[in-house]
Short mmCIF file of C-alpha atoms and ligand atoms in Angstrom, two decimals:
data_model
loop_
_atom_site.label_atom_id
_atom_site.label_comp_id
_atom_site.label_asym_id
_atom_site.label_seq_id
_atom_site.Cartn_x
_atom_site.Cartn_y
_atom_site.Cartn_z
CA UNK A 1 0.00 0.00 0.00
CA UNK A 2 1.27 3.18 -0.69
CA UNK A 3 0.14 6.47 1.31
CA UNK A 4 1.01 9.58 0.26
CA UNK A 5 0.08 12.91 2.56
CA UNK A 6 0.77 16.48 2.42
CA UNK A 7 3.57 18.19 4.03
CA UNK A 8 0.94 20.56 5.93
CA UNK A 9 -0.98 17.46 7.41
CA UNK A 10 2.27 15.78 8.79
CA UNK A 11 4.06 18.72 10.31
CA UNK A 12 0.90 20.63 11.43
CA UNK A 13 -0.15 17.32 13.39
CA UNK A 14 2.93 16.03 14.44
CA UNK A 15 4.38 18.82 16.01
CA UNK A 16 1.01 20.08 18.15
CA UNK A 17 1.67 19.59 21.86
CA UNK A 18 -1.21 19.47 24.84
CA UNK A 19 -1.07 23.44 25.28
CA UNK A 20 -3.14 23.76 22.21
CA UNK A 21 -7.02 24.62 22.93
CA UNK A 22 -7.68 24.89 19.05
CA UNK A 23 -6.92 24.63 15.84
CA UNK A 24 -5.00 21.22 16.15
CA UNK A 25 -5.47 17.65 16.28
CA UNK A 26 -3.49 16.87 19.28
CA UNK A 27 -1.21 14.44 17.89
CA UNK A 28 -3.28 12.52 15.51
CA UNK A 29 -2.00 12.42 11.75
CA UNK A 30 -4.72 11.65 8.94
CA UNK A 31 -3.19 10.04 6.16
CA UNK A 32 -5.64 9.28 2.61
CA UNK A 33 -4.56 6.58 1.04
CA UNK A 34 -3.22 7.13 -2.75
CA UNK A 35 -4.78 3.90 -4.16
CA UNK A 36 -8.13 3.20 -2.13
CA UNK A 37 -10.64 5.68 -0.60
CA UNK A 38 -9.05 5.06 2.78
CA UNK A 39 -8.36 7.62 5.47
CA UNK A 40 -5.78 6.27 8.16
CA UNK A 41 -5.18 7.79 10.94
CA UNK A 42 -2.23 7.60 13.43
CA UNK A 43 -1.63 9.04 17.46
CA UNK A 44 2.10 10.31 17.18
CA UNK A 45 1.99 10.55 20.74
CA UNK A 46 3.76 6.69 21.28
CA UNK A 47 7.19 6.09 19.59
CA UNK A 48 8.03 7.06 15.93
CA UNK A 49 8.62 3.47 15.19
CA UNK A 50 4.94 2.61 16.42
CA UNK A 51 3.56 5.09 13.48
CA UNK A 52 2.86 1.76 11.21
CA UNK A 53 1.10 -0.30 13.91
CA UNK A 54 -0.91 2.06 15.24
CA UNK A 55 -3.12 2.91 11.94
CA UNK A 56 -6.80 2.57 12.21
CA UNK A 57 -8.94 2.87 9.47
CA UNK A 58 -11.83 5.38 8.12
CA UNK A 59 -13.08 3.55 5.43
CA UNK A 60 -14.98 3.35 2.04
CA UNK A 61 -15.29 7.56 2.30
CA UNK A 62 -16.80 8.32 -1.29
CA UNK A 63 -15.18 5.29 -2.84
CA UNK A 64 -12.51 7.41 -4.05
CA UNK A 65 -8.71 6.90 -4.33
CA UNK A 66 -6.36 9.50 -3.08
CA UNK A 67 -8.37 12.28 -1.32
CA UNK A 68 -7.22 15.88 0.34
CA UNK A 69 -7.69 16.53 3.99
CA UNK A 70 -7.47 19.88 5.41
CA UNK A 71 -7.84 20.93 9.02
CA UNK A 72 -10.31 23.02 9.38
CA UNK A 73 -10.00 24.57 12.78
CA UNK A 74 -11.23 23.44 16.75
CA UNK A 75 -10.63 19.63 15.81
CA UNK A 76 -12.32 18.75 12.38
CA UNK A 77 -11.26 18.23 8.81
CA UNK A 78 -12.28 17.74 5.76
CA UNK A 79 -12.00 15.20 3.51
CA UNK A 80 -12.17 15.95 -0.21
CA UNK A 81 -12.64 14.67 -3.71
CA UNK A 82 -12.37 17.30 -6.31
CA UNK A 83 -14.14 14.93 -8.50
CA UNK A 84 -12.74 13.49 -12.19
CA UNK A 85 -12.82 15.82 -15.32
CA UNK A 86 -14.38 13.16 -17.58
CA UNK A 87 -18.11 13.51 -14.95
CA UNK A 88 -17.30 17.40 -15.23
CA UNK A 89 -16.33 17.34 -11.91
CA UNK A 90 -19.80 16.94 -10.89
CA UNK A 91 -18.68 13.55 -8.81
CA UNK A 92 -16.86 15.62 -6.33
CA UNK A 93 -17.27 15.68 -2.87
CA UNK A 94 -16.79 16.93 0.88
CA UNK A 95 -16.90 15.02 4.27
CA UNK A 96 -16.19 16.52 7.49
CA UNK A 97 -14.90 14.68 10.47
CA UNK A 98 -14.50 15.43 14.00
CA UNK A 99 -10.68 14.31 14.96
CA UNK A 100 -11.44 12.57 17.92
CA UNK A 101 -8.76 14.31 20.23
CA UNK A 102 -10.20 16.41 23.11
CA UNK A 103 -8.48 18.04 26.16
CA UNK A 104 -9.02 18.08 29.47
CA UNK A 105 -7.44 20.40 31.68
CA UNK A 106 -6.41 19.06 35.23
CA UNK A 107 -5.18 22.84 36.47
CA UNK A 108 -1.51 22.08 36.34
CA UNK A 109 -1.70 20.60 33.83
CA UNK A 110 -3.97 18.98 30.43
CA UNK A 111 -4.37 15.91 29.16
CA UNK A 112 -5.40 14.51 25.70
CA UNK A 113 -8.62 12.20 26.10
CA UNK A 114 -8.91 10.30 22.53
CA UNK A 115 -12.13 8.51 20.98
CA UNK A 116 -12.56 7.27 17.49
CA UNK A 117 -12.91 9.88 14.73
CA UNK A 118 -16.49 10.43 14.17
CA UNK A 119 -18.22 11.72 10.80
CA UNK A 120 -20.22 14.68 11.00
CA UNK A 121 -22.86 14.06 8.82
CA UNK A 122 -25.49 17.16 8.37
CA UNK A 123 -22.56 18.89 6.42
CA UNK A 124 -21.87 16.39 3.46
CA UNK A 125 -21.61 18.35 0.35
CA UNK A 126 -21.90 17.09 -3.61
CA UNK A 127 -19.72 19.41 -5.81
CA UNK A 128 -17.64 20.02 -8.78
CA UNK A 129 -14.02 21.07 -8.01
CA UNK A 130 -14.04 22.26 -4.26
CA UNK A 131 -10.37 23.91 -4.30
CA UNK A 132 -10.67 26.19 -1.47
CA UNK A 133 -12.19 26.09 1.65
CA UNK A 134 -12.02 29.03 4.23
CA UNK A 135 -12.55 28.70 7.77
CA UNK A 136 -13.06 31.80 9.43
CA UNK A 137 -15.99 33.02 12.09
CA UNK A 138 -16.70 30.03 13.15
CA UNK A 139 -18.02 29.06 9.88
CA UNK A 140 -16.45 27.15 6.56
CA UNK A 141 -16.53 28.23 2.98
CA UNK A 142 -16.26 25.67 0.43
CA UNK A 143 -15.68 27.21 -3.14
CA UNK A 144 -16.34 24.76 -5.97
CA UNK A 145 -14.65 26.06 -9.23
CA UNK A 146 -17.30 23.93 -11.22
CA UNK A 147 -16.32 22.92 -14.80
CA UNK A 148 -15.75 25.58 -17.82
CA UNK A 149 -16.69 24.92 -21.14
CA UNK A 150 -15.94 27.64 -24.05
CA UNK A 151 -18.24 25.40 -26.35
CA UNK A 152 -22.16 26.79 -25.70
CA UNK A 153 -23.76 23.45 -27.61
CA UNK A 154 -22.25 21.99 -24.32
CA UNK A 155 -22.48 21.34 -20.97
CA UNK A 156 -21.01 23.78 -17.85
CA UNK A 157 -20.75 23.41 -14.33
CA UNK A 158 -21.27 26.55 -12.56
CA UNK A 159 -19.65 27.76 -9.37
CA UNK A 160 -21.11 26.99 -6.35
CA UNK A 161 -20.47 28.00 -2.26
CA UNK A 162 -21.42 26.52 0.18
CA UNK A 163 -21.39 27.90 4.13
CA UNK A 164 -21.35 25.23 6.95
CA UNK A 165 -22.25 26.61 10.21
CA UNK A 166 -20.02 24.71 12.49
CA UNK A 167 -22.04 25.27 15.84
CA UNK A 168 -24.52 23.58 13.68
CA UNK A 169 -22.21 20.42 13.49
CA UNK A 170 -23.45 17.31 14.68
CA UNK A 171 -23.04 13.24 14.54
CA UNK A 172 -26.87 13.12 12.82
CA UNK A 173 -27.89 13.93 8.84
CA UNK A 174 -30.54 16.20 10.54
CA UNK A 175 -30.77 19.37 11.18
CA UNK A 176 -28.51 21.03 7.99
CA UNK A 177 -25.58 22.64 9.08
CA UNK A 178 -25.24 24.04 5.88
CA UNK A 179 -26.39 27.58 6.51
CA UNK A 180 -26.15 29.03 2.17
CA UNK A 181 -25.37 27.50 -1.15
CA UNK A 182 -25.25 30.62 -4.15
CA UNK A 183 -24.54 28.93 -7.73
CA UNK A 184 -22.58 31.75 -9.44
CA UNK A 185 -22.03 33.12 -12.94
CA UNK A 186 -19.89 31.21 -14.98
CA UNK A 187 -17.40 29.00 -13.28
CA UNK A 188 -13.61 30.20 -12.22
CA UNK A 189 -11.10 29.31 -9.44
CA UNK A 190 -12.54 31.85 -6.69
CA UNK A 191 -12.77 32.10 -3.31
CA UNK A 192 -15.30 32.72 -0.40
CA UNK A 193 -14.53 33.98 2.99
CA UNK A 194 -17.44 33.69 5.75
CA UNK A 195 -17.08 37.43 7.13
CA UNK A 196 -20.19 37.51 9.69
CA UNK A 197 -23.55 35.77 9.83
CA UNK A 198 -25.18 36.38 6.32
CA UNK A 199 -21.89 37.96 5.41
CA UNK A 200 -19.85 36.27 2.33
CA UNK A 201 -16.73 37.70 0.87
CA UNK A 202 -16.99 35.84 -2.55
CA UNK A 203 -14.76 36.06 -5.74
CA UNK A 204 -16.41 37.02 -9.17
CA UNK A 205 -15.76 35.32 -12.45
CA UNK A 206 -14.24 37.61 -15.45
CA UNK A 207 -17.04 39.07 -17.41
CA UNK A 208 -15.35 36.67 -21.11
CA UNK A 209 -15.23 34.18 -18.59
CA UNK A 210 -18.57 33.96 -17.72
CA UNK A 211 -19.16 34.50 -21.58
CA UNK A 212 -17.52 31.30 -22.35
CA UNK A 213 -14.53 32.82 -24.17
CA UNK A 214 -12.02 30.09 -24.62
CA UNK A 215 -8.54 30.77 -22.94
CA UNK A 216 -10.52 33.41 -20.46
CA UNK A 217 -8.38 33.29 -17.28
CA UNK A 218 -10.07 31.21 -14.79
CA UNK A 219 -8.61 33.79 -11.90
CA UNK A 220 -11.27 36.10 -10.43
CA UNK A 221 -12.13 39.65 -11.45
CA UNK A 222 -12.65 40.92 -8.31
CA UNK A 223 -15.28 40.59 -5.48
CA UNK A 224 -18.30 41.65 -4.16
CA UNK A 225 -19.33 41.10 0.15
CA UNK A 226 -23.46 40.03 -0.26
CA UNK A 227 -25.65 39.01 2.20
CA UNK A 228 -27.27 35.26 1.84
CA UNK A 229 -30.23 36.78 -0.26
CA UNK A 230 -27.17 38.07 -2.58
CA UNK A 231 -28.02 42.37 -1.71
CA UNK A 232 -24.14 43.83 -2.29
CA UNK A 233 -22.83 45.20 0.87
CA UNK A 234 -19.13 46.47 -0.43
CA UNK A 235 -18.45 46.44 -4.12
CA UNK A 236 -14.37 44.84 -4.63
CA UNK A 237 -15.01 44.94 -8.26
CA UNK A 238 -14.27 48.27 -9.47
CA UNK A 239 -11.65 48.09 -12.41
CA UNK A 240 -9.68 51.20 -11.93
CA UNK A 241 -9.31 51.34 -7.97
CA UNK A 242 -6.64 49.92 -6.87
CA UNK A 243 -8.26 50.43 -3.01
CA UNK A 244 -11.42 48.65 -4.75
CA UNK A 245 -10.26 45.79 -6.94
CA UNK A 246 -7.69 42.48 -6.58
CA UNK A 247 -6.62 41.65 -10.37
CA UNK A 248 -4.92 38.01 -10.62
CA UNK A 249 -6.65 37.28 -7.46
CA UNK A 250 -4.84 34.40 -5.58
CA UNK A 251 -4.46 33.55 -1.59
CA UNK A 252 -6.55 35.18 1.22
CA UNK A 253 -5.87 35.61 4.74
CA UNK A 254 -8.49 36.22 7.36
CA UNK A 255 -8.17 36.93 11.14
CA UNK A 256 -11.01 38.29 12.88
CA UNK A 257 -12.58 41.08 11.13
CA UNK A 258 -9.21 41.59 8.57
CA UNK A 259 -8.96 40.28 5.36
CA UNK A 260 -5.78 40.09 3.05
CA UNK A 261 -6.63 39.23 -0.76
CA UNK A 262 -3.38 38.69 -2.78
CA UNK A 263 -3.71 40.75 -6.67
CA UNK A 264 -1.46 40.28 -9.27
CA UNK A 265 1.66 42.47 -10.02
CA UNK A 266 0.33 44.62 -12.20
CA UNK A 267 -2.76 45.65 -9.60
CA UNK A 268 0.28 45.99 -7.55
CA UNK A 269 -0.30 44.57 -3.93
CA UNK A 270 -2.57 43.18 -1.70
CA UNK A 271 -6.38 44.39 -0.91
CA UNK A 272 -6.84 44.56 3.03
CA UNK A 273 -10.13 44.42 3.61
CA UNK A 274 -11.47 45.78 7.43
CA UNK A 275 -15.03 44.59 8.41
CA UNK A 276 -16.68 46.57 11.43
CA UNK A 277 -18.96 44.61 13.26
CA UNK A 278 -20.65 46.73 15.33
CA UNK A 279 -21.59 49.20 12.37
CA UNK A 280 -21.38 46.38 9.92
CA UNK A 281 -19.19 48.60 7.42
CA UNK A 282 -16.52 47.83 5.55
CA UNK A 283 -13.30 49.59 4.26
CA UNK A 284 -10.71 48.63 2.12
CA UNK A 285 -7.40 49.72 1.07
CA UNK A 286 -4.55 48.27 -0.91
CA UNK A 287 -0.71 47.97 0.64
CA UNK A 288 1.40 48.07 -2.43
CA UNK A 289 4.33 45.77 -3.12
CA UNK A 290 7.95 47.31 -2.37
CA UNK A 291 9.71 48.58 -5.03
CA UNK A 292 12.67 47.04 -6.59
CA UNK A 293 10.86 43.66 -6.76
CA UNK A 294 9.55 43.78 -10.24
CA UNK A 295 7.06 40.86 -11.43
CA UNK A 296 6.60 39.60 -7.76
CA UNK A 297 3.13 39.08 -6.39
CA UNK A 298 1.81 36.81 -3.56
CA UNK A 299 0.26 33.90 -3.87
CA UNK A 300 -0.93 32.66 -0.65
CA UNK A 301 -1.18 33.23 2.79
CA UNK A 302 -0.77 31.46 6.10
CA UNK A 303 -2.40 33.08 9.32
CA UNK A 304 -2.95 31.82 12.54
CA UNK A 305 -5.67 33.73 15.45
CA UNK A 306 -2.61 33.46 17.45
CA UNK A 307 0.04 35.05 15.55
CA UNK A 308 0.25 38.85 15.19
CA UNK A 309 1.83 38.65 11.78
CA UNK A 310 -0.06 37.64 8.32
CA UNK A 311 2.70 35.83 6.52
CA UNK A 312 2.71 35.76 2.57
CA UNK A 313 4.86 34.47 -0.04
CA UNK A 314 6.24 36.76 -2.28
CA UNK A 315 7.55 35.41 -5.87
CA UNK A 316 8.57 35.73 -9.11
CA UNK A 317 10.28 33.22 -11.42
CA UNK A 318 13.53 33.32 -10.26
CA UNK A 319 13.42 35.07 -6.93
CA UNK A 320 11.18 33.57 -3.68
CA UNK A 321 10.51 35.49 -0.24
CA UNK A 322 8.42 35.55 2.37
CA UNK A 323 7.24 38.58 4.26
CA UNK A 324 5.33 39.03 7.32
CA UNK A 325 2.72 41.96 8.38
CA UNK A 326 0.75 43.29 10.79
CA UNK A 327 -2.71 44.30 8.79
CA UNK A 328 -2.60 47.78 10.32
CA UNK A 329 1.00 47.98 7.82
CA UNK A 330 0.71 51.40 5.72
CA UNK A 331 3.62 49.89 3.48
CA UNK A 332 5.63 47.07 2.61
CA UNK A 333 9.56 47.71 3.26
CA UNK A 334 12.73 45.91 2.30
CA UNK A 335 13.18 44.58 6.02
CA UNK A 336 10.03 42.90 6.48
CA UNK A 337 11.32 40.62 3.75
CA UNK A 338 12.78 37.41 4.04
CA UNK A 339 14.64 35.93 0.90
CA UNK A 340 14.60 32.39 0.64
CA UNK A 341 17.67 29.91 -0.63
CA UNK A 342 15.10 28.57 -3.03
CA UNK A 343 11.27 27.89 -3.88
CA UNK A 344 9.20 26.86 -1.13
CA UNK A 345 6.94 23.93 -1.64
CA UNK A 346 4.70 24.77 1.23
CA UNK A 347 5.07 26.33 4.44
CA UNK A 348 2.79 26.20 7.86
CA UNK A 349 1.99 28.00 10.68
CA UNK A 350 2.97 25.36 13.41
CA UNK A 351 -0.63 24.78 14.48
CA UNK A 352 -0.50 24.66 18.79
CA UNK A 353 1.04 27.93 19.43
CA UNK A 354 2.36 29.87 16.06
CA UNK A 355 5.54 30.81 16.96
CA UNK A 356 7.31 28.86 14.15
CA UNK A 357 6.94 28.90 11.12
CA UNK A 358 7.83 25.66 8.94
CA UNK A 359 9.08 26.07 5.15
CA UNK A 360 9.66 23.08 3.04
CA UNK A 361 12.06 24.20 0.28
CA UNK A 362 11.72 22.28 -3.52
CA UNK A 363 15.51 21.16 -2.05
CA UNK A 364 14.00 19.15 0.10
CA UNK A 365 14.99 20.71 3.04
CA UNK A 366 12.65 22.20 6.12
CA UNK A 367 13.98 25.27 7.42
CA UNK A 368 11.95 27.10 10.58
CA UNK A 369 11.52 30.33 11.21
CA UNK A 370 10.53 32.50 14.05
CA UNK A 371 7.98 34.93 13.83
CA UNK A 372 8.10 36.71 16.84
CA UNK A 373 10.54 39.66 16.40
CA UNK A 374 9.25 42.97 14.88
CA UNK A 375 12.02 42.72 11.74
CA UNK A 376 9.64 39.00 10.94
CA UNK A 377 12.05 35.70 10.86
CA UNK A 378 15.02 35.25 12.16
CA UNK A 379 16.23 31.83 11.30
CA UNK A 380 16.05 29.21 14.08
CA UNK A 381 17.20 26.10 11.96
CA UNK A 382 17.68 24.14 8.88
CA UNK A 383 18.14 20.87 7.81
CA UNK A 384 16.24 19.24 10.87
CA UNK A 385 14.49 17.22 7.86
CA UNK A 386 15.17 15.73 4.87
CA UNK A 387 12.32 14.88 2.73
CA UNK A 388 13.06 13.93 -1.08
CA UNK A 389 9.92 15.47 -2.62
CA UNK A 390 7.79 17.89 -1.97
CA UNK A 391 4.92 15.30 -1.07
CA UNK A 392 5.90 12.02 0.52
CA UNK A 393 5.32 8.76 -0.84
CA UNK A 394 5.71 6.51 2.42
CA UNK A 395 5.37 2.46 1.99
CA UNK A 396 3.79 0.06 4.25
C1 NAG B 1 -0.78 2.61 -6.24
O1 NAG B 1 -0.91 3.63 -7.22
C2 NAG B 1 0.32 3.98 -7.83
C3 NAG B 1 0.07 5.17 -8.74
O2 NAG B 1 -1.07 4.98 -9.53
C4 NAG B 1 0.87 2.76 -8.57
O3 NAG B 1 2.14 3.09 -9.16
C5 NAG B 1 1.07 1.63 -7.59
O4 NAG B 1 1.50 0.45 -8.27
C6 NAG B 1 -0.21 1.34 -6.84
N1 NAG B 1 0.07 0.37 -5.78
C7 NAG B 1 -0.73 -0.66 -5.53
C8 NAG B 1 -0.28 -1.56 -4.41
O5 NAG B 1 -1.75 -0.89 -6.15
C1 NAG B 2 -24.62 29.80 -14.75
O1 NAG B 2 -23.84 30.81 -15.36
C2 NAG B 2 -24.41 31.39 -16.50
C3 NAG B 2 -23.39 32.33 -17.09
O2 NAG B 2 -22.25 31.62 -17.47
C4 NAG B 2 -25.70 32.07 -16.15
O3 NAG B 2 -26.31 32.56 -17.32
C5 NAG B 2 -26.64 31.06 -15.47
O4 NAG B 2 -27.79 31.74 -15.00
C6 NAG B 2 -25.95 30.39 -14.31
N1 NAG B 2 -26.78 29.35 -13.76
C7 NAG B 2 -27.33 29.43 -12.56
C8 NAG B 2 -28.14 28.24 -12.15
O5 NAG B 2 -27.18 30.37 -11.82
C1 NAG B 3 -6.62 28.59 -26.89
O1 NAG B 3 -5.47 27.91 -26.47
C2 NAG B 3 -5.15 26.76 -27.27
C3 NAG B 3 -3.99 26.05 -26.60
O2 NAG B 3 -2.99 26.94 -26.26
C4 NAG B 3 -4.86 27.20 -28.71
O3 NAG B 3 -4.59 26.07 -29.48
C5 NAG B 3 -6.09 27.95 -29.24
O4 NAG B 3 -5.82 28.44 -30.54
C6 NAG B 3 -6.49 29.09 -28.32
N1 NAG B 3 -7.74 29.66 -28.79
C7 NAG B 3 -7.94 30.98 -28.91
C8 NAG B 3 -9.29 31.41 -29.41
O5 NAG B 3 -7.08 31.81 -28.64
C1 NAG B 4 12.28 33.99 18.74
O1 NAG B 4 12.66 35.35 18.81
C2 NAG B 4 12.33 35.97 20.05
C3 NAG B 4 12.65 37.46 19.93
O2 NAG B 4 13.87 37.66 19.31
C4 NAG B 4 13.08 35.30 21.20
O3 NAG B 4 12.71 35.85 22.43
C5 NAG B 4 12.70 33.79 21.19
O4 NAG B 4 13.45 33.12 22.17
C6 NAG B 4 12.98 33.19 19.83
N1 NAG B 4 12.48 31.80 19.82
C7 NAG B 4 13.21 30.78 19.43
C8 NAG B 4 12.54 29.42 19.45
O5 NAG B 4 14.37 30.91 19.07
#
């Protein structure tokens, strides 16, 4: 059997120690099988040796080989199939499961009470090409891209969202917690960010796109914030406003009421987006790029409700970085840049605490970085891995 797994599943489980109220899953690694629709899951907790024996099994999800799981926040993640491009994608799907690790604090000290991984089943979700999936206010976005088709005598797949409620979780199919599904305009690789009850952030599709131009970019044209019942609340879609519009759209960040929404080089920066709850009004505001890094742009984000610093990536074909902000930042300067020795594959917040940050570089090599000095990282260690690619093909 071979199981392969994501660099962010390994080292955000493995490292998380009992001092972790959220966000974590205490120890346990999920694994998905690459050739069955097994999910294995292991407690890291015993020996390293013991990681083979100790697999337990979450089977016959979807009947599909080779899923994703992401963590999505206070002990749950989700498992999903993006679906096949010969059904359209329309064969795609998401399960969420509770991770089974809860903690119980003894004053002095808290301990990590286990049960078996449990499915929650009133938010099981049927769509075509979920790609991202936001967690944020206690609720989860799932974006799926759906399937373009520039030939009108056939078939499309339009974007949906979906928003899953999770107080609403539970072990039963009944009551929902899917709180809003919206099928959009077209179909492109968007994204939508829960910003407050009845509140979605949600990408928009380029107006050839939705035309069914062939070669339209599939990257969004801007956004719009709507209610459920789709009124517009703040328009993000206004061409020539830098303040008002996120070309190239691609990565978002959100912590409490902030939003960061990565544009393109040529819009120039990133579009911070401030919600208000109390008035329920938002601003917005770009915070260019620094000069003298032509062609760069972010891509994504990594954020954590514990650190103080929104981290992005920051690179262009030849040149990678990483730079860290507060979203209060007026502007971007040479020192809160970090250059890195070479591309990064993927990098994590580590989950328990976020004082580290983990980079896995395309040369195979993990280097960490602290995060908690005002000039961003300064380099705690390299090398502590070594990991041949950039996702892991382990044997059993
Ligand atoms: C698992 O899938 C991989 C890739 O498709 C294949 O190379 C390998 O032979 C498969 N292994 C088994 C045991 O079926
Ligand atoms: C799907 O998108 C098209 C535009 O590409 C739009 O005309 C149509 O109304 C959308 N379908 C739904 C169900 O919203
Ligand atoms: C779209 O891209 C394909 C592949 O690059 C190319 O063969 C085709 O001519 C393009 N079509 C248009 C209308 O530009
Ligand atoms: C990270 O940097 C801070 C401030 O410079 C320092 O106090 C802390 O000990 C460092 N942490 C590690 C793990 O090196």
């Amino acid at each position: 059997m071979v199981l392969s797994f994501s660099f962010f599943s390994l080292m955000a489980s493995a490292i998380s120690g009992v001092a972790a109220e959220r966000l974590c899953t205490n120890g346990r690694l999920f694994v998905a099988d690459a050739n069955s629709s097994s999910v294995h899951y292991f407690d890291l907790d015993g020996e390293l040796e013991a990681l083979t024996s100790t697999g337990k099994l979450l089977d016959g999800i979807a009947e599909i080989e080779g899923q994703a799981i992401y963590s999505v926040g206070d002990n749950e993640i989700a498992i999903v199939h993006r679906g096949v491009e010969t059904a359209m994608y329309e064969d795609g799907s998401i399960y969420f499961y509770r991770a089974g690790t809860t903690l119980e604090s003894h004053g002095d000290h808290v301990d990590v009470q286990k049960s078996e991984p449990s499915e929650l089943q009133n938010a099981k979700i049927n769509c075509a090409r979920a790609t991202h999936i936001v967690d944020h206010d206690d609720k989860i976005a799932v974006f799926c891209d759906g399937y373009f088709n520039p030939d009108p005598s056939q078939a499309q797949v339009n974007t949906t969202v979906y928003v899953v409620d999770k107080t609403l979780f539970s072990f039963t199919a009944e009551p929902t917690a899917i709180a809003h599904s919206v099928v959009l305009a077209g179909s492109h690789h968007g994204v939508a960010i829960p910003v407050d009850d009845d509140h979605l952030l949600v990408s928009v599709a380029l107006p050839e796109r939705v035309a069914r131009v062939e070669n339209s970019s599939a990257l969004p044209n801007g956004f719009v914030v709507q209610d459920y019942n789709g009124n517009l609340l703040h328009n993000l879609n206004v061409a020539d406003d830098k303040d008002r519009s996120c070309v190239g759209f691609h990565g978002s960040a959100a912590v409490e009421g902030k939003l960061a929404l990565g544009c393109d080089s040529s819009h120039g920066g990133i579009l911070l987006v401030d919600y208000e709850p109390t008035s329920a009004m938002y601003t917005s505001r770009s915070l260019l790029y620094p000069n003298g890094f032509a062609d760069h742009r972010v891509g994504s984000f990594l954020e954590h409700p514990r650190a103080r610093h929104i981290i992005g990536n920051f690179n262009s074909d030849l040149s990678f970085n990483m730079f860290a902000f507060d979203p209060t930042l007026e502007s971007i300067s040479d020192n809160h840049m970090l250059s890195l020795p070479a591309k990064a594959c993927s990098s994590a917040y580590e989950q328990a605490e976020a004082k580290v940050i983990f980079t896995l570089l395309a040369t195979g090599v993990v280097q960490i970085y602290n995060n908690s000095d005002e000039s961003f990282a300064s380099h705690v260690g390299a090398g502590m891995f070594v990991l041949a690619l950039c996702v892991v093909a382990m044997k059993i």
